[in-house]
Amino acid sequence: MVQVTVVERVDAGFARDMAVHHQQAVEMSYVVRDRTDDEEVRRLAYDIAQTQANQRGMLLGWLDLWELPKVSADPPMTWMGMGDAAAGEDGALMPGMATDAEMARLGRLNGRQAEVLYLQLMTDHHRGGVHMAEGCVRACEVEAGKRLARGMVEGQESEIRLMAGMLKARGAAARP
């Protein structure tokens, strides 16, 4: 029987899942950037896209360094003990991820409507990301991964507060 190391199970699971999670945030950010002229939203979307694309590159690079595959046959979030319970409906693979229908709707909206939906979806997305990053802080073995995860928690919690104010300014609120 082959023994799976903690790095292969937890750290690699986090790297794989967060890379997928981040990819959707990048996609959402590019969609809204093209659907609004509001500079504040465009700046936030640009910052999120750049930060998460860079972090995604680090996560995938670690998998290369560890000589581990970038995909797994295990369901998402298995490394957190969630497995199939993590998947949502309509294409939402992990907590906080938008559904296929929500992504399609974002792509059809413009202006303030696109801004509000993006801010709501990204707030949910960040909440899910914070949950995952906190799981890595607790269980990952590689110190660089724990540091990155702590930075994700701090950065995304800060952006959640910023987005709450942006939603309020638009007469909307985050989804419960």
N, CA and C atoms as an extended XYZ file, in Angstrom:
528
Properties=species:S:1:pos:R:3:atomname:S:1:resname:S:1:resid:I:1 pbc="F F F"
N         0.843       -1.178        0.000 N   MET     1
C         0.000        0.000        0.000 CA  MET     1
C         0.894        1.249        0.000 C   MET     1
N         0.610        2.177       -0.890 N   VAL     2
C         1.373        3.410       -0.988 CA  VAL     2
C         0.839        4.398        0.044 C   VAL     2
N         1.754        4.986        0.796 N   GLN     3
C         1.344        5.958        1.804 CA  GLN     3
C         1.346        7.350        1.175 C   GLN     3
N         0.256        8.064        1.358 N   VAL     4
C         0.127        9.420        0.828 CA  VAL     4
C         0.600       10.387        1.904 C   VAL     4
N         1.533       11.253        1.537 N   THR     5
C         2.055       12.206        2.513 CA  THR     5
C         1.044       13.323        2.748 C   THR     5
N         1.226       14.045        3.855 N   VAL     6
C         0.357       15.181        4.165 CA  VAL     6
C         0.458       16.221        3.057 C   VAL     6
N         1.682       16.436        2.533 N   VAL     7
C         1.839       17.419        1.461 CA  VAL     7
C         0.988       17.022        0.258 C   VAL     7
N         0.991       15.742       -0.083 N   GLU     8
C         0.184       15.294       -1.216 CA  GLU     8
C        -1.301       15.425       -0.926 C   GLU     8
N        -1.696       15.173        0.287 N   ARG     9
C        -3.120       15.168        0.619 CA  ARG     9
C        -3.649       16.572        0.884 C   ARG     9
N        -3.050       17.294        1.804 N   VAL    10
C        -3.584       18.580        2.240 CA  VAL    10
C        -3.027       19.738        1.412 C   VAL    10
N        -1.723       19.895        1.394 N   ASP    11
C        -1.124       21.030        0.686 CA  ASP    11
C        -1.446       20.989       -0.807 C   ASP    11
N        -1.312       19.829       -1.408 N   ALA    12
C        -1.610       19.718       -2.837 CA  ALA    12
C        -3.105       19.887       -3.094 C   ALA    12
N        -3.928       19.368       -2.204 N   GLY    13
C        -5.374       19.550       -2.356 CA  GLY    13
C        -5.752       21.018       -2.300 C   GLY    13
N        -5.166       21.729       -1.351 N   PHE    14
C        -5.400       23.170       -1.263 CA  PHE    14
C        -4.930       23.862       -2.538 C   PHE    14
N        -3.732       23.543       -2.986 N   ALA    15
C        -3.190       24.187       -4.186 CA  ALA    15
C        -4.089       23.934       -5.398 C   ALA    15
N        -4.516       22.706       -5.577 N   ARG    16
C        -5.389       22.372       -6.726 CA  ARG    16
C        -6.717       23.114       -6.637 C   ARG    16
N        -7.358       23.016       -5.478 N   ASP    17
C        -8.698       23.591       -5.342 CA  ASP    17
C        -8.670       25.113       -5.374 C   ASP    17
N        -7.697       25.716       -4.721 N   MET    18
C        -7.647       27.176       -4.721 CA  MET    18
C        -7.295       27.697       -6.114 C   MET    18
N        -6.519       26.957       -6.881 N   ALA    19
C        -6.220       27.375       -8.252 CA  ALA    19
C        -7.504       27.420       -9.080 C   ALA    19
N        -8.361       26.438       -8.922 N   VAL    20
C        -9.650       26.422       -9.634 CA  VAL    20
C       -10.539       27.556       -9.130 C   VAL    20
N       -10.604       27.720       -7.827 N   HIS    21
C       -11.420       28.772       -7.209 CA  HIS    21
C       -10.969       30.145       -7.718 C   HIS    21
N        -9.663       30.376       -7.713 N   HIS    22
C        -9.114       31.656       -8.183 CA  HIS    22
C        -9.409       31.890       -9.659 C   HIS    22
N        -9.374       30.824      -10.455 N   GLN    23
C        -9.621       31.006      -11.889 CA  GLN    23
C       -11.001       31.612      -12.128 C   GLN    23
N       -12.004       31.173      -11.375 N   GLN    24
C       -13.332       31.747      -11.568 CA  GLN    24
C       -13.362       33.215      -11.156 C   GLN    24
N       -12.648       33.573      -10.094 N   ALA    25
C       -12.598       34.981       -9.676 CA  ALA    25
C       -11.968       35.839      -10.769 C   ALA    25
N       -10.932       35.327      -11.398 N   VAL    26
C       -10.292       36.046      -12.501 CA  VAL    26
C       -11.291       36.227      -13.646 C   VAL    26
N       -11.998       35.165      -13.994 N   GLU    27
C       -12.982       35.241      -15.079 CA  GLU    27
C       -14.078       36.259      -14.759 C   GLU    27
N       -14.634       36.192      -13.547 N   MET    28
C       -15.684       37.147      -13.154 CA  MET    28
C       -15.176       38.574      -13.244 C   MET    28
N       -13.952       38.777      -12.827 N   SER    29
C       -13.390       40.134      -12.815 CA  SER    29
C       -13.218       40.678      -14.224 C   SER    29
N       -12.797       39.843      -15.145 N   TYR    30
C       -12.669       40.306      -16.531 CA  TYR    30
C       -14.038       40.554      -17.158 C   TYR    30
N       -15.016       39.752      -16.787 N   VAL    31
C       -16.376       39.972      -17.319 CA  VAL    31
C       -16.886       41.333      -16.877 C   VAL    31
N       -16.821       41.641      -15.578 N   VAL    32
C       -17.374       42.915      -15.108 CA  VAL    32
C       -16.567       44.097      -15.622 C   VAL    32
N       -15.279       43.926      -15.781 N   ARG    33
C       -14.446       45.020      -16.304 CA  ARG    33
C       -14.972       45.496      -17.664 C   ARG    33
N       -15.471       44.557      -18.446 N   ASP    34
C       -15.973       44.891      -19.774 CA  ASP    34
C       -17.450       45.276      -19.776 C   ASP    34
N       -18.116       45.202      -18.619 N   ARG    35
C       -19.561       45.457      -18.551 CA  ARG    35
C       -19.903       46.753      -17.818 C   ARG    35
N       -18.886       47.468      -17.324 N   THR    36
C       -19.143       48.705      -16.591 CA  THR    36
C       -18.088       49.748      -16.937 C   THR    36
N       -18.477       51.007      -16.752 N   ASP    37
C       -17.537       52.112      -16.916 CA  ASP    37
C       -17.113       52.672      -15.554 C   ASP    37
N       -17.651       52.132      -14.462 N   ASP    38
C       -17.350       52.626      -13.127 CA  ASP    38
C       -15.890       52.317      -12.785 C   ASP    38
N       -15.110       53.365      -12.579 N   GLU    39
C       -13.670       53.189      -12.333 CA  GLU    39
C       -13.369       52.446      -11.043 C   GLU    39
N       -14.179       52.657       -9.998 N   GLU    40
C       -13.944       51.972       -8.725 CA  GLU    40
C       -14.109       50.461       -8.883 C   GLU    40
N       -15.164       50.051       -9.575 N   VAL    41
C       -15.401       48.620       -9.795 CA  VAL    41
C       -14.335       48.053      -10.727 C   VAL    41
N       -14.011       48.782      -11.778 N   ARG    42
C       -12.981       48.312      -12.721 CA  ARG    42
C       -11.626       48.154      -12.022 C   ARG    42
N       -11.280       49.076      -11.134 N   ARG    43
C       -10.016       49.006      -10.401 CA  ARG    43
C       -10.010       47.792       -9.466 C   ARG    43
N       -11.114       47.588       -8.740 N   LEU    44
C       -11.217       46.427       -7.864 CA  LEU    44
C       -11.106       45.131       -8.679 C   LEU    44
N       -11.845       45.066       -9.778 N   ALA    45
C       -11.815       43.866      -10.623 CA  ALA    45
C       -10.403       43.601      -11.139 C   ALA    45
N        -9.711       44.648      -11.556 N   TYR    46
C        -8.336       44.500      -12.031 CA  TYR    46
C        -7.438       43.976      -10.908 C   TYR    46
N        -7.556       44.564       -9.715 N   ASP    47
C        -6.738       44.130       -8.578 CA  ASP    47
C        -6.999       42.662       -8.233 C   ASP    47
N        -8.264       42.277       -8.197 N   ILE    48
C        -8.605       40.888       -7.872 CA  ILE    48
C        -8.064       39.957       -8.951 C   ILE    48
N        -8.264       40.309      -10.218 N   ALA    49
C        -7.787       39.451      -11.311 CA  ALA    49
C        -6.275       39.275      -11.252 C   ALA    49
N        -5.557       40.354      -11.044 N   GLN    50
C        -4.094       40.266      -11.018 CA  GLN    50
C        -3.591       39.498       -9.800 C   GLN    50
N        -4.131       39.795       -8.640 N   THR    51
C        -3.701       39.112       -7.416 CA  THR    51
C        -3.980       37.626       -7.506 C   THR    51
N        -5.193       37.277       -7.918 N   GLN    52
C        -5.555       35.865       -7.914 CA  GLN    52
C        -4.889       35.101       -9.054 C   GLN    52
N        -4.635       35.751      -10.171 N   ALA    53
C        -3.890       35.083      -11.247 CA  ALA    53
C        -2.461       34.804      -10.793 C   ALA    53
N        -1.845       35.766      -10.102 N   ASN    54
C        -0.489       35.554       -9.593 CA  ASN    54
C        -0.445       34.440       -8.549 C   ASN    54
N        -1.408       34.454       -7.625 N   GLN    55
C        -1.452       33.402       -6.609 CA  GLN    55
C        -1.700       32.042       -7.251 C   GLN    55
N        -2.552       32.011       -8.260 N   ARG    56
C        -2.834       30.764       -8.974 CA  ARG    56
C        -1.554       30.211       -9.594 C   ARG    56
N        -0.757       31.097      -10.157 N   GLY    57
C         0.519       30.670      -10.728 CA  GLY    57
C         1.435       30.060       -9.684 C   GLY    57
N         1.475       30.664       -8.494 N   MET    58
C         2.285       30.100       -7.411 CA  MET    58
C         1.791       28.710       -7.027 C   MET    58
N         0.481       28.574       -6.873 N   LEU    59
C        -0.100       27.299       -6.459 CA  LEU    59
C         0.216       26.202       -7.476 C   LEU    59
N         0.052       26.511       -8.753 N   LEU    60
C         0.342       25.527       -9.791 CA  LEU    60
C         1.843       25.250       -9.871 C   LEU    60
N         2.658       26.266       -9.617 N   GLY    61
C         4.105       26.080       -9.598 CA  GLY    61
C         4.542       25.141       -8.487 C   GLY    61
N         3.901       25.246       -7.324 N   TRP    62
C         4.225       24.336       -6.232 CA  TRP    62
C         3.934       22.897       -6.625 C   TRP    62
N         2.809       22.681       -7.283 N   LEU    63
C         2.481       21.314       -7.721 CA  LEU    63
C         3.567       20.791       -8.658 C   LEU    63
N         4.069       21.645       -9.539 N   ASP    64
C         5.184       21.253      -10.407 CA  ASP    64
C         6.421       20.902       -9.583 C   ASP    64
N         6.772       21.767       -8.619 N   LEU    65
C         7.939       21.509       -7.777 CA  LEU    65
C         7.815       20.190       -7.016 C   LEU    65
N         6.612       19.894       -6.566 N   TRP    66
C         6.368       18.670       -5.812 CA  TRP    66
C         6.194       17.458       -6.732 C   TRP    66
N         6.228       17.717       -8.057 N   GLU    67
C         6.023       16.669       -9.067 CA  GLU    67
C         4.696       15.942       -8.853 C   GLU    67
N         3.663       16.742       -8.592 N   LEU    68
C         2.317       16.214       -8.376 CA  LEU    68
C         1.401       16.708       -9.492 C   LEU    68
N         0.387       15.932       -9.824 N   PRO    69
C        -0.539       16.351      -10.886 CA  PRO    69
C        -1.351       17.589      -10.484 C   PRO    69
N        -1.728       18.363      -11.484 N   LYS    70
C        -2.508       19.579      -11.250 CA  LYS    70
C        -3.992       19.284      -11.052 C   LYS    70
N        -4.401       18.087      -11.382 N   VAL    71
C        -5.795       17.671      -11.164 CA  VAL    71
C        -5.787       16.372      -10.368 C   VAL    71
N        -6.906       16.111       -9.728 N   SER    72
C        -7.029       14.920       -8.904 CA  SER    72
C        -8.347       14.230       -9.225 C   SER    72
N        -8.370       12.928       -9.052 N   ALA    73
C        -9.616       12.179       -9.220 CA  ALA    73
C       -10.542       12.379       -8.029 C   ALA    73
N        -9.992       12.885       -6.925 N   ASP    74
C       -10.812       13.132       -5.741 CA  ASP    74
C       -11.748       14.306       -5.973 C   ASP    74
N       -12.911       14.300       -5.352 N   PRO    75
C       -13.800       15.461       -5.452 CA  PRO    75
C       -13.142       16.693       -4.819 C   PRO    75
N       -13.513       17.893       -5.272 N   PRO    76
C       -12.974       19.107       -4.651 CA  PRO    76
C       -13.227       19.100       -3.145 C   PRO    76
N       -12.311       19.706       -2.423 N   MET    77
C       -12.401       19.912       -0.979 CA  MET    77
C       -12.226       18.637       -0.160 C   MET    77
N       -11.796       17.545       -0.781 N   THR    78
C       -11.530       16.314       -0.040 CA  THR    78
C       -10.482       16.542        1.026 C   THR    78
N        -9.503       17.383        0.721 N   TRP    79
C        -8.416       17.682        1.670 CA  TRP    79
C        -8.938       18.346        2.942 C   TRP    79
N       -10.135       18.947        2.874 N   MET    80
C       -10.755       19.557        4.062 CA  MET    80
C       -11.795       18.630        4.693 C   MET    80
N       -11.904       17.420        4.150 N   GLY    81
C       -12.873       16.469        4.676 CA  GLY    81
C       -14.286       16.716        4.191 C   GLY    81
N       -14.427       17.508        3.113 N   MET    82
C       -15.762       17.839        2.624 CA  MET    82
C       -16.164       16.966        1.440 C   MET    82
N       -15.250       16.703        0.516 N   GLY    83
C       -15.532       15.865       -0.641 CA  GLY    83
C       -16.761       16.292       -1.405 C   GLY    83
N       -17.627       15.328       -1.714 N   ASP    84
C       -18.820       15.597       -2.523 CA  ASP    84
C       -19.747       16.625       -1.890 C   ASP    84
N       -19.677       16.786       -0.575 N   ALA    85
C       -20.543       17.752        0.112 CA  ALA    85
C       -20.200       19.188       -0.260 C   ALA    85
N       -19.004       19.422       -0.812 N   ALA    86
C       -18.576       20.778       -1.147 CA  ALA    86
C       -19.233       21.294       -2.418 C   ALA    86
N       -19.521       20.391       -3.337 N   ALA    87
C       -20.057       20.813       -4.632 CA  ALA    87
C       -21.464       21.372       -4.463 C   ALA    87
N       -21.670       22.486       -5.118 N   GLY    88
C       -22.990       23.099       -5.098 CA  GLY    88
C       -23.794       22.672       -6.300 C   GLY    88
N       -24.656       23.539       -6.720 N   GLU    89
C       -25.514       23.226       -7.848 CA  GLU    89
C       -25.001       23.918       -9.103 C   GLU    89
N       -25.420       23.435      -10.235 N   ASP    90
C       -25.214       24.114      -11.514 CA  ASP    90
C       -23.775       24.577      -11.734 C   ASP    90
N       -22.830       23.665      -11.526 N   GLY    91
C       -21.446       23.973      -11.851 CA  GLY    91
C       -20.627       24.611      -10.755 C   GLY    91
N       -21.215       24.911       -9.605 N   ALA    92
C       -20.442       25.492       -8.491 CA  ALA    92
C       -19.688       24.356       -7.806 C   ALA    92
N       -18.379       24.292       -8.035 N   LEU    93
C       -17.586       23.158       -7.568 CA  LEU    93
C       -17.245       23.218       -6.087 C   LEU    93
N       -17.164       24.449       -5.548 N   MET    94
C       -16.700       24.618       -4.170 CA  MET    94
C       -17.471       25.756       -3.513 C   MET    94
N       -17.393       25.839       -2.188 N   PRO    95
C       -18.093       26.915       -1.483 CA  PRO    95
C       -17.728       28.292       -2.032 C   PRO    95
N       -18.738       29.108       -2.241 N   GLY    96
C       -18.543       30.469       -2.717 CA  GLY    96
C       -18.503       30.618       -4.218 C   GLY    96
N       -18.314       29.536       -4.935 N   MET    97
C       -18.217       29.658       -6.387 CA  MET    97
C       -19.591       29.942       -6.991 C   MET    97
N       -19.580       30.789       -8.024 N   ALA    98
C       -20.813       31.117       -8.729 CA  ALA    98
C       -21.268       29.920       -9.555 C   ALA    98
N       -22.568       29.832       -9.737 N   THR    99
C       -23.113       28.774      -10.582 CA  THR    99
C       -22.944       29.172      -12.054 C   THR    99
N       -23.156       28.212      -12.928 N   ASP   100
C       -23.099       28.502      -14.364 CA  ASP   100
C       -24.142       29.559      -14.734 C   ASP   100
N       -25.331       29.457      -14.146 N   ALA   101
C       -26.398       30.425      -14.437 CA  ALA   101
C       -26.014       31.826      -13.964 C   ALA   101
N       -25.382       31.933      -12.793 N   GLU   102
C       -24.947       33.242      -12.294 CA  GLU   102
C       -23.864       33.846      -13.187 C   GLU   102
N       -22.952       33.016      -13.646 N   MET   103
C       -21.900       33.507      -14.541 CA  MET   103
C       -22.509       33.987      -15.862 C   MET   103
N       -23.474       33.233      -16.380 N   ALA   104
C       -24.132       33.632      -17.624 CA  ALA   104
C       -24.894       34.940      -17.429 C   ALA   104
N       -25.569       35.078      -16.302 N   ARG   105
C       -26.311       36.315      -16.014 CA  ARG   105
C       -25.364       37.506      -15.923 C   ARG   105
N       -24.228       37.340      -15.241 N   LEU   106
C       -23.250       38.417      -15.146 CA  LEU   106
C       -22.806       38.855      -16.535 C   LEU   106
N       -22.640       37.911      -17.425 N   GLY   107
C       -22.216       38.215      -18.786 CA  GLY   107
C       -23.258       38.930      -19.611 C   GLY   107
N       -24.504       38.915      -19.166 N   ARG   108
C       -25.581       39.606      -19.899 CA  ARG   108
C       -25.882       40.998      -19.351 C   ARG   108
N       -25.454       41.282      -18.125 N   LEU   109
C       -25.787       42.559      -17.495 CA  LEU   109
C       -24.757       43.630      -17.839 C   LEU   109
N       -25.187       44.871      -17.688 N   ASN   110
C       -24.300       46.008      -17.909 CA  ASN   110
C       -24.477       47.015      -16.783 C   ASN   110
N       -23.509       47.918      -16.668 N   GLY   111
C       -23.631       49.045      -15.751 CA  GLY   111
C       -23.834       48.640      -14.312 C   GLY   111
N       -24.715       49.384      -13.639 N   ARG   112
C       -24.946       49.187      -12.210 CA  ARG   112
C       -25.400       47.764      -11.894 C   ARG   112
N       -26.242       47.172      -12.748 N   GLN   113
C       -26.705       45.802      -12.498 CA  GLN   113
C       -25.533       44.816      -12.505 C   GLN   113
N       -24.622       44.978      -13.440 N   ALA   114
C       -23.437       44.113      -13.497 CA  ALA   114
C       -22.559       44.346      -12.272 C   ALA   114
N       -22.406       45.599      -11.883 N   GLU   115
C       -21.586       45.934      -10.717 CA  GLU   115
C       -22.127       45.263       -9.461 C   GLU   115
N       -23.423       45.401       -9.231 N   VAL   116
C       -24.044       44.847       -8.025 CA  VAL   116
C       -23.909       43.327       -8.011 C   VAL   116
N       -24.232       42.670       -9.135 N   LEU   117
C       -24.133       41.214       -9.157 CA  LEU   117
C       -22.683       40.774       -8.959 C   LEU   117
N       -21.748       41.438       -9.611 N   TYR   118
C       -20.333       41.102       -9.434 CA  TYR   118
C       -19.918       41.240       -7.967 C   TYR   118
N       -20.272       42.342       -7.349 N   LEU   119
C       -19.897       42.562       -5.950 CA  LEU   119
C       -20.520       41.507       -5.038 C   LEU   119
N       -21.755       41.125       -5.322 N   GLN   120
C       -22.403       40.085       -4.526 CA  GLN   120
C       -21.743       38.725       -4.750 C   GLN   120
N       -21.507       38.380       -6.017 N   LEU   121
C       -20.872       37.101       -6.326 CA  LEU   121
C       -19.454       37.040       -5.763 C   LEU   121
N       -18.718       38.142       -5.899 N   MET   122
C       -17.334       38.137       -5.423 CA  MET   122
C       -17.279       38.107       -3.897 C   MET   122
N       -18.252       38.713       -3.229 N   THR   123
C       -18.314       38.619       -1.766 CA  THR   123
C       -18.498       37.162       -1.358 C   THR   123
N       -19.449       36.478       -1.999 N   ASP   124
C       -19.657       35.051       -1.718 CA  ASP   124
C       -18.387       34.256       -2.028 C   ASP   124
N       -17.785       34.577       -3.166 N   HIS   125
C       -16.581       33.879       -3.618 CA  HIS   125
C       -15.459       34.042       -2.591 C   HIS   125
N       -15.257       35.263       -2.131 N   HIS   126
C       -14.218       35.512       -1.127 CA  HIS   126
C       -14.532       34.799        0.189 C   HIS   126
N       -15.788       34.761        0.591 N   ARG   127
C       -16.136       34.035        1.827 CA  ARG   127
C       -15.729       32.568        1.703 C   ARG   127
N       -16.024       31.967        0.547 N   GLY   128
C       -15.612       30.587        0.314 CA  GLY   128
C       -14.098       30.445        0.290 C   GLY   128
N       -13.420       31.403       -0.329 N   GLY   129
C       -11.957       31.380       -0.373 CA  GLY   129
C       -11.334       31.522        1.007 C   GLY   129
N       -11.903       32.386        1.824 N   VAL   130
C       -11.407       32.552        3.195 CA  VAL   130
C       -11.557       31.239        3.963 C   VAL   130
N       -12.691       30.580        3.792 N   HIS   131
C       -12.926       29.292        4.461 CA  HIS   131
C       -11.842       28.283        4.060 C   HIS   131
N       -11.537       28.209        2.764 N   MET   132
C       -10.507       27.290        2.282 CA  MET   132
C        -9.130       27.675        2.812 C   MET   132
N        -8.806       28.960        2.746 N   ALA   133
C        -7.489       29.416        3.195 CA  ALA   133
C        -7.313       29.168        4.692 C   ALA   133
N        -8.350       29.379        5.474 N   GLU   134
C        -8.270       29.086        6.906 CA  GLU   134
C        -8.031       27.596        7.132 C   GLU   134
N        -8.615       26.759        6.285 N   GLY   135
C        -8.368       25.315        6.371 CA  GLY   135
C        -6.907       24.990        6.126 C   GLY   135
N        -6.288       25.668        5.187 N   CYS   136
C        -4.862       25.459        4.922 CA  CYS   136
C        -4.019       25.958        6.091 C   CYS   136
N        -4.370       27.107        6.629 N   VAL   137
C        -3.612       27.640        7.770 CA  VAL   137
C        -3.598       26.607        8.900 C   VAL   137
N        -4.728       25.933        9.100 N   ARG   138
C        -4.828       24.933       10.163 CA  ARG   138
C        -4.102       23.631        9.820 C   ARG   138
N        -4.142       23.200        8.558 N   ALA   139
C        -3.736       21.821        8.255 CA  ALA   139
C        -2.559       21.665        7.295 C   ALA   139
N        -2.204       22.679        6.551 N   CYS   140
C        -1.098       22.535        5.603 CA  CYS   140
C         0.217       22.356        6.352 C   CYS   140
N         1.148       21.688        5.717 N   GLU   141
C         2.455       21.419        6.307 CA  GLU   141
C         3.531       22.375        5.796 C   GLU   141
N         3.398       22.834        4.565 N   VAL   142
C         4.427       23.670        3.948 CA  VAL   142
C         4.244       25.110        4.430 C   VAL   142
N         5.271       25.658        5.051 N   GLU   143
C         5.164       26.995        5.652 CA  GLU   143
C         4.848       28.068        4.611 C   GLU   143
N         5.410       27.971        3.423 N   ALA   144
C         5.115       28.962        2.381 CA  ALA   144
C         3.630       28.935        2.022 C   ALA   144
N         3.035       27.760        2.014 N   GLY   145
C         1.601       27.640        1.747 CA  GLY   145
C         0.772       28.265        2.848 C   GLY   145
N         1.174       28.034        4.089 N   LYS   146
C         0.467       28.637        5.224 CA  LYS   146
C         0.561       30.163        5.165 C   LYS   146
N         1.745       30.687        4.811 N   ARG   147
C         1.906       32.145        4.707 CA  ARG   147
C         1.021       32.709        3.602 C   ARG   147
N         1.006       32.042        2.460 N   LEU   148
C         0.148       32.500        1.363 CA  LEU   148
C        -1.312       32.461        1.796 C   LEU   148
N        -1.714       31.385        2.451 N   ALA   149
C        -3.102       31.253        2.899 CA  ALA   149
C        -3.466       32.355        3.894 C   ALA   149
N        -2.563       32.655        4.823 N   ARG   150
C        -2.834       33.750        5.780 CA  ARG   150
C        -3.004       35.073        5.034 C   ARG   150
N        -2.166       35.312        4.044 N   GLY   151
C        -2.290       36.526        3.232 CA  GLY   151
C        -3.601       36.571        2.473 C   GLY   151
N        -4.050       35.409        1.984 N   MET   152
C        -5.346       35.346        1.290 CA  MET   152
C        -6.474       35.724        2.243 C   MET   152
N        -6.437       35.195        3.448 N   VAL   153
C        -7.479       35.504        4.434 CA  VAL   153
C        -7.515       37.012        4.688 C   VAL   153
N        -6.363       37.593        4.966 N   GLU   154
C        -6.311       39.030        5.261 CA  GLU   154
C        -6.777       39.861        4.074 C   GLU   154
N        -6.270       39.553        2.894 N   GLY   155
C        -6.620       40.322        1.706 CA  GLY   155
C        -8.084       40.197        1.332 C   GLY   155
N        -8.601       38.971        1.380 N   GLN   156
C        -9.991       38.785        0.977 CA  GLN   156
C       -10.972       39.322        2.018 C   GLN   156
N       -10.625       39.229        3.300 N   GLU   157
C       -11.499       39.830        4.309 CA  GLU   157
C       -11.539       41.348        4.134 C   GLU   157
N       -10.417       41.944        3.806 N   SER   158
C       -10.371       43.388        3.545 CA  SER   158
C       -11.229       43.744        2.332 C   SER   158
N       -11.130       42.942        1.286 N   GLU   159
C       -11.941       43.203        0.084 CA  GLU   159
C       -13.424       42.972        0.347 C   GLU   159
N       -13.768       42.032        1.211 N   ILE   160
C       -15.175       41.819        1.573 CA  ILE   160
C       -15.726       43.090        2.224 C   ILE   160
N       -14.958       43.690        3.114 N   ARG   161
C       -15.397       44.945        3.760 CA  ARG   161
C       -15.525       46.060        2.720 C   ARG   161
N       -14.564       46.166        1.828 N   LEU   162
C       -14.622       47.168        0.769 CA  LEU   162
C       -15.860       46.966       -0.104 C   LEU   162
N       -16.136       45.726       -0.495 N   MET   163
C       -17.284       45.441       -1.356 CA  MET   163
C       -18.603       45.706       -0.643 C   MET   163
N       -18.651       45.500        0.673 N   ALA   164
C       -19.871       45.820        1.427 CA  ALA   164
C       -20.168       47.305        1.301 C   ALA   164
N       -19.152       48.140        1.421 N   GLY   165
C       -19.341       49.581        1.253 CA  GLY   165
C       -19.736       49.949       -0.172 C   GLY   165
N       -19.154       49.275       -1.141 N   MET   166
C       -19.487       49.548       -2.541 CA  MET   166
C       -20.928       49.132       -2.836 C   MET   166
N       -21.357       48.012       -2.272 N   LEU   167
C       -22.746       47.588       -2.445 CA  LEU   167
C       -23.703       48.586       -1.797 C   LEU   167
N       -23.369       49.018       -0.597 N   LYS   168
C       -24.206       49.986        0.114 CA  LYS   168
C       -24.353       51.262       -0.700 C   LYS   168
N       -23.252       51.714       -1.292 N   ALA   169
C       -23.282       52.947       -2.112 CA  ALA   169
C       -24.169       52.781       -3.343 C   ALA   169
N       -24.417       51.544       -3.725 N   ARG   170
C       -25.263       51.256       -4.891 CA  ARG   170
C       -26.669       50.845       -4.460 C   ARG   170
N       -26.987       50.999       -3.173 N   GLY   171
C       -28.315       50.662       -2.667 CA  GLY   171
C       -28.586       49.177       -2.604 C   GLY   171
N       -27.532       48.376       -2.479 N   ALA   172
C       -27.681       46.924       -2.448 CA  ALA   172
C       -26.930       46.385       -1.235 C   ALA   172
N       -27.029       45.105       -1.028 N   ALA   173
C       -26.337       44.439        0.071 CA  ALA   173
C       -25.801       43.112       -0.405 C   ALA   173
N       -24.870       42.562        0.359 N   ALA   174
C       -24.375       41.223        0.076 CA  ALA   174
C       -25.519       40.242        0.264 C   ALA   174
N       -25.414       39.131       -0.413 N   ARG   175
C       -26.433       38.094       -0.258 CA  ARG   175
C       -26.216       37.402        1.079 C   ARG   175
N       -27.319       36.977        1.724 N   PRO   176
C       -27.181       36.321        3.046 CA  PRO   176
C       -26.391       35.024        2.960 C   PRO   176
